Amino acid sequence: MTLDSSKRPGDLSEATRIVGAGRRREWTGPVVNPPIWRASTHLYPDTAALAEGPRRNEDGRFFYGRRGAPTQWALSDALTALEPGAEGTVLYPSGVAAIAGVMLTLLRPGDVVLISDNAYDPTRTMGKGLLTDLGIEPRFFDPLDIGGYGALFCERTRAVLLEAPGSLSMEMADLPALAHIAREKGAISVLDNTWASPLGFRALERGIDVALMALTKHVGGHSDVMMGSASAGPELYGRLRQRAQQLGTVVSPDDAALVLRGLRTLHLRLKHETDSALAIASYLAGRPEVAQVLCPMLPGAPGHDIWSRDFTGGCGLFSFVFKGSTAAARNRFIDALQLFGIGYSWGGFESLALPIEPSGYRSRMPWPPKPAQESDRHGVRLAIGLEDPADLIADIEQALAAWREP
Ligand SMILES: *Cc1c(COP(=O)(O)O)cnc(C)c1O
């Protein structure tokens, strides 16, 4: 058996490709994983080789620390191997840095960018802050209203930023349709694919131009590292890479090794979390305290039809809203949970719960989601980890008692 990923046939299943991805013998040497190359200076044998370094500016060649070394290259290469249609992957020091890096590559002063109204809140903030400061106009759109979205394009619309399911509220957009319209209008489509990863949604194959992820979440998977990525086809990858070099974007080799370690078990963790989340979501859907479960993976839940048409997998992240709750009762529920941490982020091995009130983070979409009543606005987002789902359900059951009575 050869361990050289460059020699593997391209038609292996994902589980098999995850094992081999990025493991080029020239980077790993005789061991399984690439060593952690902590390096700023790369030494050259002579001045002729020194002159050659910057001239070639190719991936996977030593030049200087800011262009990385085999630890980072192996991670980029592995992520590229998992995204069919990608020419390469740029790594960023966080998910937000990836979004900023992509926006600063695609947009110029005077451009318009369309941003999904239910996008991750720091993405919105970037539109209203950084991008507006640079003379770029963000326009927010309801991703469920395809006609309204199409009507927002103008000659200045350079890019659209999509995310599905929506952060916190989990609405499922028709991504192939939105990407197709963007292409017809001459705009570049960017998808924040953190929720599904390429294992659950092959973005570039489905017409998206740039697929980005917060590797901080599932790919890292252990709540101990922050990183982001953006993968694209040849032309856009070249532009992303060049802009990242101009911005001095680099990730540490230690962090790259942690993310690479997380990546090897990504498919197993996603499968377990998806199965557990489905069990917990269907338990919640049957509870009288719950008005609505917002989990596109759950049959009958909003967005399930689109999810089952377009996605091949999910993850442990979903939300629900209480029926006729107060914020205080919802918070009592969360505080009573024993097995769920209270905190931001998700995609780690441990379960988390977060109170949600998305109405402050949107301008075009309703909250609470229809057909809920106005009093059904107090929600919870659950990130299901690797615990036994029966234990998590028992914990939720006892916390529901705290919701009912102080
Ligand atoms: C967390 C998150 C990000 C940002 O990632 P960081 O690494 O925390 O900067 C971007 N998009 C989505 C959907 C996220 O959940």
Short mmCIF file of C-alpha atoms in Angstrom, two decimals, residues 8 117 122 135 141 174 316 376:
data_model
loop_
_atom_site.label_atom_id
_atom_site.label_comp_id
_atom_site.label_asym_id
_atom_site.label_seq_id
_atom_site.Cartn_x
_atom_site.Cartn_y
_atom_site.Cartn_z
CA ARG A 8 -4.47 7.67 -5.02
CA ASP A 117 -30.04 38.19 5.97
CA PRO A 122 -19.99 38.98 12.45
CA GLY A 135 -16.93 52.20 -0.03
CA PHE A 141 -31.60 39.72 1.24
CA ASP A 174 -31.96 26.79 -2.29
CA GLY A 316 -25.20 18.39 15.48
CA ASP A 376 -42.91 31.89 20.60
#
